[in-house]
PDB file of C-alpha atoms in Angstrom:
ATOM      1  CA  MET A   1     114.315 102.591 119.113  1.00 41.00           C
ATOM      2  CA  THR A   2     115.605  99.467 117.367  1.00 43.00           C
ATOM      3  CA  ASN A   3     118.006  98.904 120.245  1.00 43.00           C
ATOM      4  CA  SER A   4     114.924  98.872 122.593  1.00 41.00           C
ATOM      5  CA  ILE A   5     112.467  96.866 120.269  1.00 43.00           C
ATOM      6  CA  ASN A   6     115.357  94.488 120.350  1.00 43.00           C
ATOM      7  CA  ASN A   7     115.897  94.264 124.068  1.00 38.00           C
ATOM      8  CA  GLN A   8     112.140  94.367 124.439  1.00 36.00           C
ATOM      9  CA  MET A   9     111.014  91.476 122.244  1.00 43.00           C
ATOM     10  CA  ASP A  10     112.421  88.145 121.576  1.00 42.00           C
ATOM     11  CA  LEU A  11     112.840  87.855 117.783  1.00 43.00           C
ATOM     12  CA  ASN A  12     112.623  83.794 118.301  1.00 56.00           C
ATOM     13  CA  ILE A  13     108.994  84.033 120.092  1.00 59.00           C
ATOM     14  CA  LEU A  14     107.465  81.351 117.870  1.00 61.00           C
ATOM     15  CA  LYS A  15     110.202  79.037 118.425  1.00 66.00           C
ATOM     16  CA  SER A  16     110.646  79.545 121.876  1.00 65.00           C
ATOM     17  CA  CYS A  17     107.152  78.820 122.655  1.00 71.00           C
ATOM     18  CA  GLU A  18     106.332  76.443 119.964  1.00 71.00           C
ATOM     19  CA  SER A  19     106.567  73.366 122.443  1.00 70.00           C
ATOM     20  CA  GLU A  20     104.386  74.794 125.203  1.00 71.00           C
ATOM     21  CA  LEU A  21     101.638  75.587 122.253  1.00 70.00           C
ATOM     22  CA  LYS A  22     101.743  72.363 121.085  1.00 71.00           C
ATOM     23  CA  SER A  23     102.017  70.086 123.995  1.00 71.00           C
ATOM     24  CA  GLY A  24     101.048  72.454 126.969  1.00 70.00           C
ATOM     25  CA  THR A  25     102.405  72.489 130.675  1.00 74.00           C
ATOM     26  CA  LYS A  26     101.197  71.043 133.760  1.00 73.00           C
ATOM     27  CA  GLU A  27      99.605  74.598 134.287  1.00 78.00           C
ATOM     28  CA  ASP A  28      98.150  75.265 130.930  1.00 70.00           C
ATOM     29  CA  PRO A  29      97.082  71.616 129.175  1.00 69.00           C
ATOM     30  CA  ALA A  30      97.319  71.308 125.456  1.00 67.00           C
ATOM     31  CA  THR A  31      94.107  72.356 123.480  1.00 73.00           C
ATOM     32  CA  ASN A  32      95.202  69.808 120.863  1.00 71.00           C
ATOM     33  CA  VAL A  33      94.675  72.444 118.499  1.00 73.00           C
ATOM     34  CA  PHE A  34      98.737  72.156 117.283  1.00 72.00           C
ATOM     35  CA  ILE A  35      98.604  68.295 117.395  1.00 73.00           C
ATOM     36  CA  SER A  36     101.232  66.180 115.603  1.00 77.00           C
ATOM     37  CA  ASN A  37      99.158  65.302 112.406  1.00 82.00           C
ATOM     38  CA  GLU A  38      98.346  66.911 109.191  1.00 84.00           C
ATOM     39  CA  ASP A  39      95.823  69.368 110.359  1.00 82.00           C
ATOM     40  CA  GLY A  40      97.684  70.387 113.493  1.00 78.00           C
ATOM     41  CA  GLU A  41     100.827  71.139 111.429  1.00 83.00           C
ATOM     42  CA  LYS A  42      98.634  73.092 109.091  1.00 88.00           C
ATOM     43  CA  ARG A  43      97.353  75.177 111.589  1.00 84.00           C
ATOM     44  CA  TRP A  44     100.720  75.530 113.170  1.00 82.00           C
ATOM     45  CA  GLU A  45     102.039  77.010 110.013  1.00 85.00           C
ATOM     46  CA  GLU A  46      98.641  79.284 109.318  1.00 87.00           C
ATOM     47  CA  PHE A  47      99.031  80.605 112.588  1.00 86.00           C
ATOM     48  CA  LYS A  48     102.691  81.301 112.239  1.00 85.00           C
ATOM     49  CA  VAL A  49     101.714  83.374 108.777  1.00 87.00           C
ATOM     50  CA  ARG A  50      99.081  85.034 110.931  1.00 90.00           C
ATOM     51  CA  VAL A  51     101.359  86.173 113.423  1.00 89.00           C
ATOM     52  CA  VAL A  52     104.142  87.577 110.425  1.00 89.00           C
ATOM     53  CA  GLU A  53     101.036  89.662 109.193  1.00 90.00           C
ATOM     54  CA  HIS A  54      99.848  90.907 112.352  1.00 92.00           C
ATOM     55  CA  ASN A  55     103.364  92.046 113.263  1.00 91.00           C
ATOM     56  CA  MET A  56     103.748  93.592 109.481  1.00 90.00           C
ATOM     57  CA  ARG A  57     100.454  95.535 110.347  1.00 90.00           C
ATOM     58  CA  ILE A  58     102.059  96.912 113.442  1.00 91.00           C
ATOM     59  CA  MET A  59     105.196  97.683 111.733  1.00 90.00           C
ATOM     60  CA  ALA A  60     103.217  99.692 108.910  1.00 89.00           C
ATOM     61  CA  LYS A  61     101.620 101.591 111.997  1.00 89.00           C
ATOM     62  CA  TYR A  62     104.881 103.214 113.292  1.00 90.00           C
ATOM     63  CA  TYR A  63     107.533 103.092 110.549  1.00 89.00           C
ATOM     64  CA  THR A  64     106.832 105.235 107.288  1.00 91.00           C
ATOM     65  CA  ARG A  65     110.468 103.941 105.793  1.00 93.00           C
ATOM     66  CA  VAL A  66     112.195 100.830 106.688  1.00 92.00           C
ATOM     67  CA  ARG A  67     114.590  98.798 104.662  1.00 93.00           C
ATOM     68  CA  THR A  68     113.283  95.198 103.580  1.00 90.00           C
ATOM     69  CA  GLN A  69     116.487  93.486 105.518  1.00 91.00           C
ATOM     70  CA  LYS A  70     115.092  95.294 108.679  1.00 91.00           C
ATOM     71  CA  ILE A  71     111.892  94.255 108.316  1.00 90.00           C
ATOM     72  CA  ALA A  72     113.395  90.608 108.099  1.00 89.00           C
ATOM     73  CA  GLU A  73     115.884  90.933 111.114  1.00 90.00           C
ATOM     74  CA  LEU A  74     112.856  92.325 113.257  1.00 88.00           C
ATOM     75  CA  LEU A  75     110.207  89.323 111.899  1.00 87.00           C
ATOM     76  CA  ASP A  76     113.157  86.704 111.786  1.00 86.00           C
ATOM     77  CA  LEU A  77     112.446  86.137 107.806  1.00 87.00           C
ATOM     78  CA  THR A  78     114.717  85.968 104.970  1.00 90.00           C
ATOM     79  CA  LYS A  79     114.436  88.822 102.828  1.00 89.00           C
ATOM     80  CA  GLU A  80     112.522  87.213 100.186  1.00 90.00           C
ATOM     81  CA  GLU A  81     110.060  85.525 102.723  1.00 89.00           C
ATOM     82  CA  ALA A  82     109.718  89.413 104.350  1.00 89.00           C
ATOM     83  CA  GLU A  83     109.058  90.600 100.555  1.00 91.00           C
ATOM     84  CA  HIS A  84     106.641  88.126  99.707  1.00 91.00           C
ATOM     85  CA  PHE A  85     104.784  88.966 102.979  1.00 90.00           C
ATOM     86  CA  LEU A  86     104.442  92.528 102.255  1.00 91.00           C
ATOM     87  CA  SER A  87     103.517  91.999  98.668  1.00 91.00           C
ATOM     88  CA  ASN A  88     100.675  89.778  99.941  1.00 91.00           C
ATOM     89  CA  LEU A  89      99.301  91.921 102.558  1.00 90.00           C
ATOM     90  CA  VAL A  90      99.551  94.987  99.890  1.00 90.00           C
ATOM     91  CA  SER A  91      98.096  93.400  97.226  1.00 91.00           C
ATOM     92  CA  ASN A  92      95.244  92.143  99.526  1.00 90.00           C
ATOM     93  CA  LYS A  93      94.875  95.941 100.481  1.00 87.00           C
ATOM     94  CA  ILE A  94      95.874  95.009 104.217  1.00 88.00           C
ATOM     95  CA  ILE A  95      98.082  97.996 104.323  1.00 89.00           C
ATOM     96  CA  ASN A  96      99.131 100.670 101.850  1.00 89.00           C
ATOM     97  CA  ALA A  97     103.108 100.466 100.817  1.00 90.00           C
ATOM     98  CA  LYS A  98     105.342 100.827  98.295  1.00 90.00           C
ATOM     99  CA  ILE A  99     108.300  98.614  97.703  1.00 89.00           C
ATOM    100  CA  ASP A 100     111.561 100.446  96.159  1.00 89.00           C
ATOM    101  CA  ARG A 101     113.627  97.281  95.190  1.00 87.00           C
ATOM    102  CA  LEU A 102     116.658  99.533  93.989  1.00 91.00           C
ATOM    103  CA  GLN A 103     117.145 101.032  97.216  1.00 92.00           C
ATOM    104  CA  ASP A 104     115.656  98.083  99.440  1.00 89.00           C
ATOM    105  CA  ILE A 105     113.387 100.417 100.968  1.00 91.00           C
ATOM    106  CA  VAL A 106     109.754  99.916 102.113  1.00 92.00           C
ATOM    107  CA  THR A 107     107.725 103.482 102.402  1.00 92.00           C
ATOM    108  CA  PHE A 108     104.747 102.521 104.776  1.00 90.00           C
ATOM    109  CA  GLN A 109     101.274 105.191 103.462  1.00 86.00           C
ATOM    110  CA  GLU A 110      98.403 105.397 105.746  1.00 83.00           C
ATOM    111  CA  LYS A 111      95.325 104.585 103.624  1.00 79.00           C
ATOM    112  CA  LYS A 112      93.041 107.466 102.914  1.00 81.00           C
ATOM    113  CA  SER A 113      89.197 107.675 102.457  1.00 86.00           C
ATOM    114  CA  PRO A 114      87.522 108.457  99.418  1.00 89.00           C
ATOM    115  CA  GLN A 115      86.516 111.847 100.700  1.00 93.00           C
ATOM    116  CA  GLU A 116      90.075 112.759 101.750  1.00 90.00           C
ATOM    117  CA  ILE A 117      91.237 111.914  97.946  1.00 89.00           C
ATOM    118  CA  LEU A 118      88.811 114.199  96.643  1.00 94.00           C
ATOM    119  CA  ASN A 119      89.475 116.771  98.881  1.00 94.00           C
ATOM    120  CA  GLU A 120      93.424 116.638  98.046  1.00 93.00           C
ATOM    121  CA  TRP A 121      92.433 116.006  94.415  1.00 95.00           C
ATOM    122  CA  SER A 122      90.287 119.327  94.654  1.00 95.00           C
ATOM    123  CA  THR A 123      92.686 121.384  96.133  1.00 95.00           C
ATOM    124  CA  ASN A 124      95.455 120.120  93.802  1.00 96.00           C
ATOM    125  CA  LEU A 125      93.082 121.490  91.299  1.00 96.00           C
ATOM    126  CA  ASP A 126      92.075 124.678  92.531  1.00 96.00           C
ATOM    127  CA  SER A 127      96.214 125.570  92.909  1.00 96.00           C
ATOM    128  CA  LEU A 128      96.406 124.346  89.285  1.00 97.00           C
ATOM    129  CA  MET A 129      93.683 126.724  88.168  1.00 97.00           C
ATOM    130  CA  THR A 130      95.231 129.394  89.942  1.00 97.00           C
ATOM    131  CA  ILE A 131      98.455 128.985  88.310  1.00 97.00           C
ATOM    132  CA  ILE A 132      97.157 128.800  84.986  1.00 97.00           C
ATOM    133  CA  ASN A 133      95.053 131.846  85.519  1.00 97.00           C
ATOM    134  CA  LYS A 134      98.435 134.159  86.946  1.00 97.00           C
ATOM    135  CA  ILE A 135     100.385 132.918  83.724  1.00 97.00           C
ATOM    136  CA  CYS A 136      97.191 133.595  81.103  1.00 96.00           C
ATOM    137  CA  HIS A 137      97.135 137.120  82.903  1.00 96.00           C
ATOM    138  CA  LEU A 138     101.044 137.338  82.822  1.00 96.00           C
ATOM    139  CA  ILE A 139     100.363 136.785  78.730  1.00 96.00           C
ATOM    140  CA  ASN A 140      97.913 139.226  78.137  1.00 95.00           C
ATOM    141  CA  LYS A 141     100.055 141.611  79.982  1.00 94.00           C
ATOM    142  CA  GLU A 142     103.111 141.078  77.537  1.00 93.00           C
ATOM    143  CA  GLU A 143     100.920 140.895  74.636  1.00 92.00           C
ATOM    144  CA  THR A 144      99.508 144.485  75.722  1.00 92.00           C
ATOM    145  CA  VAL A 145     102.910 145.859  76.443  1.00 90.00           C
ATOM    146  CA  HIS A 146     104.007 144.380  72.857  1.00 89.00           C
ATOM    147  CA  ALA A 147     100.829 146.118  71.063  1.00 87.00           C
ATOM    148  CA  VAL A 148     101.869 149.433  72.474  1.00 86.00           C
ATOM    149  CA  GLN A 149     105.230 149.388  71.169  1.00 83.00           C
ATOM    150  CA  THR A 150     104.403 148.659  68.016  1.00 73.00           C
TER     151      THR A 150
END
C-alpha cells in the first residue's frame, strides 16, 4: 500500500506548485493571495499548515497504527514537526490519537459519541456485575460445602 501511495502522490507537491500559486501562469493569472509581502508570506505559511493538517486528518481515517517516522516521510516533514502538528490536532480535538513515544507509534482511533461511550460503559458494567454475581454464588457454594462437612 505504501508503494502505491508513493507512486500516486508527489510528496513535494507544495514545493513544485509554489511558484504557480504565488505568481500564476498564462492560463491562470495570479490571485495576489500569496504575493511577496508580509501578508502574502503569512498566508503561504498558513496554507502549508492547513495542507498538513488536512493530510493528517485523512491519515487518521485510513490508518489505525503508523510510525511517527512514516507520517513525517509521507508529509515531507521532520519527525519533530510531525509530532508537533499531530499533538496540536489531538489537543484541539480534531483527531483522536495516542502517541507512544517509546515505540514511536501513533494509534488513531475513531471519535465516539457520548451515546456510544455510555453504551460501552453499561455493557462493561453489566459484564462486571455478572462476574461478581458468579463469584458470590461460588463463595456461597463453598461455604455451604464446608458447613456441611463440619
